[in-house]
Structures are given as C-alpha cells and as structure tokens.
Coordinates of C-alpha atoms and ligand atoms in Angstrom, one line a residue:
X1 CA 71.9 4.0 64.5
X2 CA 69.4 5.3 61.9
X3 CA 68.5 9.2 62.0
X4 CA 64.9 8.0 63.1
X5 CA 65.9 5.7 66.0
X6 CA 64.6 6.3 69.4
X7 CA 67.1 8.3 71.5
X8 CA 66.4 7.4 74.8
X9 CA 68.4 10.1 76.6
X10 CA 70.8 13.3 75.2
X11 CA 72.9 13.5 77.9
X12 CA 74.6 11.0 80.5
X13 CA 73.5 13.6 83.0
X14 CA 69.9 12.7 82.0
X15 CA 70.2 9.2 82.5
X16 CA 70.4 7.5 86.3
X17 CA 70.7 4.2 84.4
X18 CA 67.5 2.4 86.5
X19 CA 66.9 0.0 84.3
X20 CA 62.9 0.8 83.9
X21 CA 63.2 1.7 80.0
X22 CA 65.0 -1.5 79.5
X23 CA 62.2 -3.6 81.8
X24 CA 59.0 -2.0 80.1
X25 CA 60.4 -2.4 76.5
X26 CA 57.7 -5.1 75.1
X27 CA 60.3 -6.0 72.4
X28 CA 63.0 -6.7 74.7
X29 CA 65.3 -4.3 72.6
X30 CA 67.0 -2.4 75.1
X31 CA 70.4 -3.4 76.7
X32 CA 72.1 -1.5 79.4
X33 CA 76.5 -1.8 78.7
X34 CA 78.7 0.1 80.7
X35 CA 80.7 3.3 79.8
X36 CA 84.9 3.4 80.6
X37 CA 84.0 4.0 84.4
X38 CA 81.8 1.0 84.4
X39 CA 78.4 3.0 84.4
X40 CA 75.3 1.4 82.5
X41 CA 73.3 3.0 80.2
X42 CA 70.2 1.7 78.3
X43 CA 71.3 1.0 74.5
X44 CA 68.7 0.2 71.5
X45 CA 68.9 -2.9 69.1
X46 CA 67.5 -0.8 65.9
X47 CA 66.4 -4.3 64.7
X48 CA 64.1 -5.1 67.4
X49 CA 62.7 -1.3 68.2
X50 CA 59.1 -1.0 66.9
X51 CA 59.5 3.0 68.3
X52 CA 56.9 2.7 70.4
X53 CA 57.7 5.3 72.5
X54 CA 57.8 3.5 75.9
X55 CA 61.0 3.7 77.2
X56 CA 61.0 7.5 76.6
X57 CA 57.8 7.8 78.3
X58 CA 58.5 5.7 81.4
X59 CA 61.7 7.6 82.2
X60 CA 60.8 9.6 85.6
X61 CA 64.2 10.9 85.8
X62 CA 63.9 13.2 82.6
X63 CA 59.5 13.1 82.7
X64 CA 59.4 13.4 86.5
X65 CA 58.1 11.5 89.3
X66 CA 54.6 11.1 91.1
X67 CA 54.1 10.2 94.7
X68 CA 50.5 10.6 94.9
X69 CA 49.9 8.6 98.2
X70 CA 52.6 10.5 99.9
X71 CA 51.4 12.5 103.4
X72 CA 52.2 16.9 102.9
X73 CA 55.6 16.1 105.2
X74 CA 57.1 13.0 106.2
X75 CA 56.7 11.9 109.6
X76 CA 60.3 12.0 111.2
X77 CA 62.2 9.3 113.5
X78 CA 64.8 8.7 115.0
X79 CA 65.5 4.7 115.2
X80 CA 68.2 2.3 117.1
X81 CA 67.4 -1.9 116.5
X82 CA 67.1 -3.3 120.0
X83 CA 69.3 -5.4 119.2
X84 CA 73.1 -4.6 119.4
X85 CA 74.3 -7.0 116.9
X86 CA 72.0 -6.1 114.0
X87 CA 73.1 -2.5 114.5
X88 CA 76.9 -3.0 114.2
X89 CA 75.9 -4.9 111.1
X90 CA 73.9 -2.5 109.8
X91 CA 75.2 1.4 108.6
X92 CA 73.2 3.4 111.0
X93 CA 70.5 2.3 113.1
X94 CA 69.2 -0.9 111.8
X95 CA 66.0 0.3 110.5
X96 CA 66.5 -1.4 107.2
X97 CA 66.7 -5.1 108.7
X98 CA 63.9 -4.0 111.2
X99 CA 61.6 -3.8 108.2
X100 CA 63.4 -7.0 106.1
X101 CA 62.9 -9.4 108.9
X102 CA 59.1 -9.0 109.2
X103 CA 59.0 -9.2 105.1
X104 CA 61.0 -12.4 105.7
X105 CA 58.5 -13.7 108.0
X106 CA 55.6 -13.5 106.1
X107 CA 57.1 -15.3 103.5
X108 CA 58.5 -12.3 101.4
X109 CA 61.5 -11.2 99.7
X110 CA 63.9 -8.7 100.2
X111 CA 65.5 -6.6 96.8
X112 CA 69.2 -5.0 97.8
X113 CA 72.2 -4.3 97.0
X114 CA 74.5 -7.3 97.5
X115 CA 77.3 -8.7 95.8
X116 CA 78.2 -10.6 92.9
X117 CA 81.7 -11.8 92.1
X118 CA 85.1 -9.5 93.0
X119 CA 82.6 -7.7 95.4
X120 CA 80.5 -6.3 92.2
X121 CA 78.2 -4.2 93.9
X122 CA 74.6 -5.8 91.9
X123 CA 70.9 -5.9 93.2
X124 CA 70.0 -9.2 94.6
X125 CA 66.7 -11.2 95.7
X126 CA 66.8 -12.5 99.1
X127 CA 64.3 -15.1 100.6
X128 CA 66.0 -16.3 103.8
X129 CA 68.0 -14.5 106.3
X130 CA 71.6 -15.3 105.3
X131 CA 70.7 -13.9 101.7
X132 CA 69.9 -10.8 103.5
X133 CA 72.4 -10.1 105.5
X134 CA 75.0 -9.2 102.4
X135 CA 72.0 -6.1 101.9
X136 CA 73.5 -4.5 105.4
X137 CA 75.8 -1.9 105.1
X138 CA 76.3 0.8 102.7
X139 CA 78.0 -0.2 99.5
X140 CA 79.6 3.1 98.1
X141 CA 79.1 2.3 94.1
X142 CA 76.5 2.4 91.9
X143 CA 75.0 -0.7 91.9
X144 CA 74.0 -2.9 89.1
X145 CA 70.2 -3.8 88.8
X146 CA 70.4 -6.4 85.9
X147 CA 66.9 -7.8 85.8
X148 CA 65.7 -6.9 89.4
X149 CA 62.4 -4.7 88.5
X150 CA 61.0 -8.1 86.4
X151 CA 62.1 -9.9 89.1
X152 CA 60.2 -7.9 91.9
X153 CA 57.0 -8.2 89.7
X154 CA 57.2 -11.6 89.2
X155 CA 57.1 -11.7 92.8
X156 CA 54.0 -9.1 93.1
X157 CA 52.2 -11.2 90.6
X158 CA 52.7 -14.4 93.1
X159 CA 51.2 -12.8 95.7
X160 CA 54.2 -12.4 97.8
X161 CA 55.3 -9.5 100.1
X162 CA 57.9 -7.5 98.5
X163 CA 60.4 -5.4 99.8
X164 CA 62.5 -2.9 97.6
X165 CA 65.8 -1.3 98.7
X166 CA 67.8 1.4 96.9
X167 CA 68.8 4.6 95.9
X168 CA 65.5 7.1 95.2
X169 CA 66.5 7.1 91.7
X170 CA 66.4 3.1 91.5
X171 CA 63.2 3.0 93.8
X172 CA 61.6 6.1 91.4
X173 CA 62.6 4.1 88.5
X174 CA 60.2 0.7 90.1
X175 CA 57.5 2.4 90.6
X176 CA 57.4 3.6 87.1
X177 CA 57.6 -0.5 86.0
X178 CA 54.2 -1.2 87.9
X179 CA 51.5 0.5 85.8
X180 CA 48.6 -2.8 85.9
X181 CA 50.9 -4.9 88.6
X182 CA 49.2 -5.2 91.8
X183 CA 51.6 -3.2 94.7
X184 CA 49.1 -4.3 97.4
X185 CA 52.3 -6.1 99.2
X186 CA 54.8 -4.0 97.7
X187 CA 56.8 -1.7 100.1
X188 CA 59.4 0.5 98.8
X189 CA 62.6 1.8 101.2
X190 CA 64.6 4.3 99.7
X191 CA 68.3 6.2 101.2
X192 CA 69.6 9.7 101.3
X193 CA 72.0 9.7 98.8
X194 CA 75.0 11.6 98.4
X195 CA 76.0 10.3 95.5
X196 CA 77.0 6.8 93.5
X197 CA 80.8 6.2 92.5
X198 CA 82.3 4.7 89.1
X199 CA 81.9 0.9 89.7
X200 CA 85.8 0.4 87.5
X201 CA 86.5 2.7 90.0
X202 CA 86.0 0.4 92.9
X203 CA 86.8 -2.4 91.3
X204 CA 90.7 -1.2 90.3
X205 CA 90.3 0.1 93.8
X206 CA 90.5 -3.8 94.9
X207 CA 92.6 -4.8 92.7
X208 CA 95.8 -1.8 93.4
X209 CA 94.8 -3.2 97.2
X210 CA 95.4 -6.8 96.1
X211 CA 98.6 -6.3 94.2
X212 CA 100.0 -4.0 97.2
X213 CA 99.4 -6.2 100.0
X214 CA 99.7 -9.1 97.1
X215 CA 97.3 -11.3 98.5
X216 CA 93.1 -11.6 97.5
X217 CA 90.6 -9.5 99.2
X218 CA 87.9 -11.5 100.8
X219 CA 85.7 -8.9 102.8
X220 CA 85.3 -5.9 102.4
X221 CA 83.5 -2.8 104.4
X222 CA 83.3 0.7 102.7
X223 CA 82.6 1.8 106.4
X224 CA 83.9 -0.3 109.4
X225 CA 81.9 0.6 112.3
X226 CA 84.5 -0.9 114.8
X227 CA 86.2 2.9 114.5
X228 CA 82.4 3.8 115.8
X229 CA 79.9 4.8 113.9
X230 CA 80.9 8.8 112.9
X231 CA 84.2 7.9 112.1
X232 CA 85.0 6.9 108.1
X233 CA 87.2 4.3 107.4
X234 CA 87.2 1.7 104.8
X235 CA 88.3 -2.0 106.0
X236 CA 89.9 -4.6 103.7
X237 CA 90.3 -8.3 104.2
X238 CA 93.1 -10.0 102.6
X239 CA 93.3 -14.1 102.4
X240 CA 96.7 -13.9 104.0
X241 CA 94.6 -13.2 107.5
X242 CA 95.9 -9.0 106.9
X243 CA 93.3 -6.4 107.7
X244 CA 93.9 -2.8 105.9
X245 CA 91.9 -0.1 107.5
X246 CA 92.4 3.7 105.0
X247 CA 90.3 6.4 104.0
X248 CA 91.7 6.4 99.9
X249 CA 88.6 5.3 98.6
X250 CA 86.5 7.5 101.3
X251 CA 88.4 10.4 100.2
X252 CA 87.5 9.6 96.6
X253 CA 83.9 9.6 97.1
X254 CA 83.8 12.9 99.1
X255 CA 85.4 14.6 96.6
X256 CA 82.7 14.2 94.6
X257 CA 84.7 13.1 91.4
X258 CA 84.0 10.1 90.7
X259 CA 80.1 9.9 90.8
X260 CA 77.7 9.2 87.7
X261 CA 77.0 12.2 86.1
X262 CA 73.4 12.1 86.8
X263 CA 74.1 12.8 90.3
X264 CA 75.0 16.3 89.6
X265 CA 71.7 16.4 88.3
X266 CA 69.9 14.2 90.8
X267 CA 65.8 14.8 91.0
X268 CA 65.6 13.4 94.6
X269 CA 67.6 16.0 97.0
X270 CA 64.1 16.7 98.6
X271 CA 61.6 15.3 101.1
X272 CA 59.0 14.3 98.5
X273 CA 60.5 10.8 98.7
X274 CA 59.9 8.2 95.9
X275 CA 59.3 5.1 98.5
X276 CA 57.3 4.4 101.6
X277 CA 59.9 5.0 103.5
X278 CA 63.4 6.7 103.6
X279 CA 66.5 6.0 105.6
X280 CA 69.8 7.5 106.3
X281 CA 72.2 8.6 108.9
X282 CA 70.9 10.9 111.8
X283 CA 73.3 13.2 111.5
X284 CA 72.6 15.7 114.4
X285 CA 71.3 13.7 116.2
X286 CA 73.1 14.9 119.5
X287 CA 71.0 18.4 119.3
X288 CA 67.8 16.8 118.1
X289 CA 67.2 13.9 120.3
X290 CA 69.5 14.0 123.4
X291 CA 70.5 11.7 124.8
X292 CA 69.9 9.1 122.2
X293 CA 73.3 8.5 120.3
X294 CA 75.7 6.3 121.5
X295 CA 78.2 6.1 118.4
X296 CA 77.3 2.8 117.4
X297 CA 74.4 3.9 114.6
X298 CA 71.1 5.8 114.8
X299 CA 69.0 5.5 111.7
X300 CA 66.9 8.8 110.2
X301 CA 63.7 7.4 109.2
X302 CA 61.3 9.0 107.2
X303 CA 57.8 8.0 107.0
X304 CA 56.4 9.0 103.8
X305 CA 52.7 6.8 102.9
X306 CA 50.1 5.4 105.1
X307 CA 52.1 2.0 104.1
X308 CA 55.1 2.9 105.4
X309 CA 53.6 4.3 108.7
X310 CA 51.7 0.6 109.3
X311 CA 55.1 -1.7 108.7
X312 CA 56.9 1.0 111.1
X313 CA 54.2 0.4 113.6
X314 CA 54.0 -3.2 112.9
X315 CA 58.0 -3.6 113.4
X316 CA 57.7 -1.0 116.4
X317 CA 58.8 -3.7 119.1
X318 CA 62.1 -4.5 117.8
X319 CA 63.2 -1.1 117.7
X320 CA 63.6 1.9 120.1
X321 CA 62.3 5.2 118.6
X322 CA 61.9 9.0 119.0
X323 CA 59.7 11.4 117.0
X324 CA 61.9 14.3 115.4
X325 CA 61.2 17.4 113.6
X326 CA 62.4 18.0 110.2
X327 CA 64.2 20.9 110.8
X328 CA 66.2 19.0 112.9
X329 CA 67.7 16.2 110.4
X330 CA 68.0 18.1 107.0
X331 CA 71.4 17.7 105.2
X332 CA 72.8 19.0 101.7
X333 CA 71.6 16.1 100.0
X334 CA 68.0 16.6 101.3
X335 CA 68.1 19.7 99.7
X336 CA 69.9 19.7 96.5
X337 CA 72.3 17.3 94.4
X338 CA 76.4 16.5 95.3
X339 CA 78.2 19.9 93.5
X340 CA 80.8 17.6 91.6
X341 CA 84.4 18.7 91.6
X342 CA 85.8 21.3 89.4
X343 CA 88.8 18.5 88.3
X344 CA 86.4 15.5 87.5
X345 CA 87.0 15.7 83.4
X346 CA 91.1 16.1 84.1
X347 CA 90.4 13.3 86.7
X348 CA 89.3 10.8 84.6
X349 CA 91.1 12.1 81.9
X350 CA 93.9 11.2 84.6
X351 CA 92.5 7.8 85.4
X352 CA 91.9 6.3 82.1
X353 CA 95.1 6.8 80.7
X354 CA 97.1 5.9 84.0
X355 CA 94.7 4.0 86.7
X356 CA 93.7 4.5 89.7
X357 CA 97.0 4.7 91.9
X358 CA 98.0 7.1 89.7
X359 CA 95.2 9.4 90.4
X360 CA 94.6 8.7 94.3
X361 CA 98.0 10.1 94.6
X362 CA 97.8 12.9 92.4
X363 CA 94.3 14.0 93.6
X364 CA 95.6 13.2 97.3
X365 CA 93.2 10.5 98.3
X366 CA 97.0 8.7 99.3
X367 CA 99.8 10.9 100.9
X368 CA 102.0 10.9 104.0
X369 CA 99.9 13.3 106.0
X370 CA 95.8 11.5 105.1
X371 CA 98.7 8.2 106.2
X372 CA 99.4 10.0 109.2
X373 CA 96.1 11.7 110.6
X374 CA 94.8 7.9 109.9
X375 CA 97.0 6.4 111.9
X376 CA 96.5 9.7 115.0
X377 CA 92.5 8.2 114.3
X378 CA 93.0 4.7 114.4
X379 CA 95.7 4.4 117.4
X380 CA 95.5 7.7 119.4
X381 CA 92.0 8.4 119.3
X382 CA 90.9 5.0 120.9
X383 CA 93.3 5.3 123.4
X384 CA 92.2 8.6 124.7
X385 CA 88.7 7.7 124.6
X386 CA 90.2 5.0 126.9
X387 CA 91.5 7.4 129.0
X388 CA 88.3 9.5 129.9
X389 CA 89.6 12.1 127.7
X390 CA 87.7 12.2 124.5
X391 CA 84.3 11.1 123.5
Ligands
FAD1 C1 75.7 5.4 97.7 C2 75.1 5.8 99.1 C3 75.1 7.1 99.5 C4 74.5 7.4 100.7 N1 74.5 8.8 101.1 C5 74.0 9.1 102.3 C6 74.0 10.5 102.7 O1 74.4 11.4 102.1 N2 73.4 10.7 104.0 C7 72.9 9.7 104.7 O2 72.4 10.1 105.8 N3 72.9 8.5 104.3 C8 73.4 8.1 103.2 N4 73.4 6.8 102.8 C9 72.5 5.9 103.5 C10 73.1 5.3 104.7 O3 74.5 5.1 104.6 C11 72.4 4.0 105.1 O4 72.1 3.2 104.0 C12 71.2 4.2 105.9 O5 71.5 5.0 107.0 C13 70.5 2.9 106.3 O6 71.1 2.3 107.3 P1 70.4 1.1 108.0 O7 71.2 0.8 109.2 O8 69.0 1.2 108.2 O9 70.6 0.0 106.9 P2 71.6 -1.1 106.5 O10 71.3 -2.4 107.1 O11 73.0 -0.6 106.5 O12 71.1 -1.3 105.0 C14 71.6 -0.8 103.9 C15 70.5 -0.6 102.9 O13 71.1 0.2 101.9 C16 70.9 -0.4 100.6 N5 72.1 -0.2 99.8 C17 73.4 -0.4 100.2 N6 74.3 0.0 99.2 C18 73.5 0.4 98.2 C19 73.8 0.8 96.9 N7 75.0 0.9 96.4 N8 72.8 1.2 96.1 C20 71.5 1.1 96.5 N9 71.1 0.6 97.8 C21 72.2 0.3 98.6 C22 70.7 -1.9 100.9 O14 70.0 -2.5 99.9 C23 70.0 -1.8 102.2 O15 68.6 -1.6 102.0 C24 74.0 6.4 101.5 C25 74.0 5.1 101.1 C26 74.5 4.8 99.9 C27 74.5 3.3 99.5

C-alpha cells in the first residue's frame, strides 16, 4: 500500500463490512477477504484506485445515515401469519414471508439470507417460492453479501418489485448504493439485531459436530421452534437419520464474544430504522397485547415510511394484527449496541491457536451442568406442560 492510498476504514470497529464501498467503486477496485474469524472487509487494488473518494464517501456506518421519508415514530404491531405452518417456519411471527409472498406475486424478487455450501450463511436472490423459503428463520452469523446490492439494482432497473432483507447495517448500506436508481418498487425490511457472530466460527461449529457424531450435517436450525418459540435451542441434522438438539453455539452468541467488532459499535440500536419496515421478536408481548401469544411466534413490526405502511395494509388479510405502543416492545438492542465480553481478545486468542472445542469448553458454552439443565428443558419441561403444570 502506498502512503497516499485510500484508507477506507481505521478501525474494524468502523467497518460493518456492507459491501456498498465495494459496489459503488466505478473502477471495480475494491475486494472484500475475510479476516481469521471469517469476517469481510473491503480491501483496495492500488493499481486500479483512481482515489476518487467514493467509497469513503458512501460509507453510512462511519458518515451516518439518512431516513428522510421516515414518519416522527414508527407505527407499532404486533403480527401472527394466519397461517400455522408459515409461522413454525418462520422465527417469530411470520411477518417477513407475509410481505415476500405478495413481492413474489407481482413478479418480484426477494434478497435474504440463505445458504451457500456447508450452510455458509450468504445473501441470496429468490424468484419463486421454494428459493424463499431457505430466507425463513434466523441465521445467527454474519452473512455474506457478495454481489447482492448490483444485483438488487439490476433488478430496480428492470422494473421489477424488489424486496430487501437484512440486518440495518446491510439495509443502511443499500440505500446508500441507489443515488440515480429508481426505488419506486423497492421495499426495504430490516431486523433487530443483537449482534452478528464470526462466520469460521460457525462453520468449525459444524464441523466439531460432524466429527463428534462422525456423520455430515444436512439441516440445520440455530433456533428449533419445536421446543416453542421462547425457548433457545440449536438443532442439528446428521445424514446418519441423528438429530442433536444443544445450546453450545446459543451460549456462544449470548456471550457476546464472538461478534464482528462493529457490533460494539453498532449505529442502528434506535427506532430511526434504515428500511420501510423493521422486524423482530415481541418480546413482552404477554403484558402488551394479552392474550395474543401462544408460544409458537409473534412478530414486532415496525412501520417506519408511508411504503411500508401500504404493503402492511396491502398484506393485511393473511395476517392477524394488534396495534402496540412503543413503550411496550423496546429491548437493549433498540436502545444501544451488544456490550461485548470483557474475555473476547483472550477468546480468540484461545480459539485461533486451539479451535473451537477447545474454547466452548473453557468459556463454558459445553459442561455437564448447561448438559444437564438441557436435558431438565428438553425432557422434563414438555412433560409437565403435558401435565397441566407448567405453561
Ligand atoms: C443475527 C440476528 C440477530 C437478531 N437479533 C434479534 C434481537 O436481538 N431481537 C429480536 O427481537 N430479534 C432479533 N433478530 C430477528 C428475529 O430473530 C427475526 O428475524 C424476526 O423476528 C423476523 O421473524 P419473521 O418470523 O418475520 O421472519 P423469518 O421468516 O424468520 O425471516 C427471517 C428474516 O431474517 C433475515 N435473516 C436471517 N438471518 C439473517 C442474517 N444472518 N443476516 C441478515 N438477515 C438475516 C432473512 O433474510 C429474512 O428476511 C435477529 C436476527 C438475526 C439474523
């Protein structure tokens, strides 16, 4: 690198690896490789940068972010799909599908976070319902956004509806993308996000898995809704027909110690929400709609534009709803970033010179007793809910 090159960001807390430097770059000079924990970052080909400036200027994480259409304070709901089956599919509610299928039906395509190979958690186009379904359900990682923001305006520039899925950072980055696109038929969903884990991390995650119960994982959930929908408890599926149900990778990501360090430092822990609209878990629900939850998912849904307010209403018959207060559905992520654990450097300290089971047993994500509270949650609780005697 030459002392004048263009330094896109100081520090990895500055950068929530988006991708919109490297898609706005008129000289195509900007690569994003991963870090040791499997993180992207944007890096410059000296030979191709003209120092234009762009990328530095586009970057909304460090520059900050506009949402000039946005109404003073969300509109808040509470949401359940009417039907059963997409909401056991779905993390909470089923408001995200809600929206996706009416995009699908008017010939549009849906942007999420799917799957590529050994469950790398990657954006992915959809333009048909199977595609889609691999968006449902949280996916616990960082995911990979390759080329997705050309993709989506390619798309915008066809005339075709467009519907964009992903963290606020990712959906804060789009919008940067589209100065002179036309986002007529553009509608932007982003999550409450608590945080995005070290893809190497879940990928040696899978792999310790695979080598334990020596066979290959074939499905995967980060969150298997069968234990109802509070409860959180990964699910593995192994080709020798063997279904593993643990909280070690759970654990990991509450910690908050394996996140990218721009979480810490995360721009969108508010209610000025960089999308149309924004959905999470209703957590609280019980107290701020009674009556409503029945443990198998109830989606928060923000409404944050005019936009967003028309597909709700347009999408309104598929779903059951309830207005809600603010007050009533704010979390610690709403408010300000994951605090990151005091051991994260001496954890992957840890990590990269001895893998992963070597630090999920040192930093307790796997012991006896996390092995034995499972198995009181996975066995005894069921059966007294069986009983009558828990809820
Ligand atoms: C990393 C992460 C952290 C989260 N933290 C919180 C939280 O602190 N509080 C809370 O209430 N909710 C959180 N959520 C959101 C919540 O889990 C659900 O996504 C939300 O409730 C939507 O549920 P649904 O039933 O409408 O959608 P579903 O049908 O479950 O759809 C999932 C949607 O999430 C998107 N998605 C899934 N994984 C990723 C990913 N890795 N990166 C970007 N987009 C992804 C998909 O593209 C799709 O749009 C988090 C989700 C993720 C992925």
């Amino acid at each position: 690198m030459n002392s004048d090159s263009i330094k896109i960001f100081k520090n990895k807390q500055d950068c929530c690896g988006c991708t919109a430097c490297m898609t706005v770059c008129p000289k195509a000079a900007i690569k994003m490789n991963p870090d040791e924990k499997g993180f992207l970052y944007p890096e410059i080909d000296d030979a191709k940068c003209v120092k234009c400036g762009l990328c530095v200027k586009t970057c909304t994480f460090q520059n900050g972010y506009k949402t000039p259409d946005n109404f003073d304070t969300p509109l808040v709901y509470a949401v359940k799909h009417k039907k059963l089956e997409e909401r056991l599919t779905s993390r909470s509610g089923g408001m995200f599908i809600a929206a996706a299928d009416w995009i699908l039906e008017n010939g549009g395509v849906i942007y999420g976070a799917g799957y590529g190979d050994n469950f790398y958690v990657m954006h992915k186009r959809a333009d048909n319902k199977k595609d889609l379904f691999e968006f449902k359900g949280s996916k616990y990682v960082q995911s990979d956004m390759n080329t997705i923001f050309s993709q989506v305006i390619d798309d915008l520039k066809k005339d075709r509806y467009v519907l964009f899925s992903g963290t606020p950072c990712q959906t804060s980055g789009l919008y940067s993308c589209l100065k002179n696109v036309n986002t007529e038929k553009l509608y932007v969903c982003d999550l409450v996000c608590h945080g995005t884990p070290s893809p190497y991390a879940w990928r040696d995650y899978l792999e310790f898995s695979k080598k334990k119960y020596k066979s290959n994982v074939v499905k995967t959930d980060f969150r298997d809704k069968s234990f109802g929908w509070f409860t959180h408890i990964e699910s593995l599926w192994f080709e020798n027909g063997k279904k593993v149900s643990s909280e070690i990778y759970t654990k990991l990501f509450y910690m908050h110690i394996m996140f990218r360090p721009s979480c810490g430092n995360c721009k969108y822990t508010n209610t000025r929400r960089p999308s149309d609209f924004t959905i999470a878990d209703f957590w609280g629900i019980g107290k701020a709609v009674p009556g409503f939850n029945d443990n198998k998912g109830v989606s928060l849904v923000f409404l944050n534009t005019e936009k967003g307010k028309k597909l709700f209403e347009t999408v309104s018959d598929n779903i059951e709803y309830k207005p809600s207060r603010l007050e009533d559905c704010m979390q610690h992520n709403m408010k300000a970033p994951s605090v990151f654990s005091e051991s994260t450097d001496e954890f992957w300290k840890d990590y990269l010179a001895n893998g992963f089971g070597y630090v999920a047993k040192k930093y307790g994500a796997i012991s006896f007793k996390n092995e034995m509270r499972l198995r009181l949650k996975i066995y005894l609780k069921p059966l007294l809910i069986k009983m009558g005697l828990r809820k």
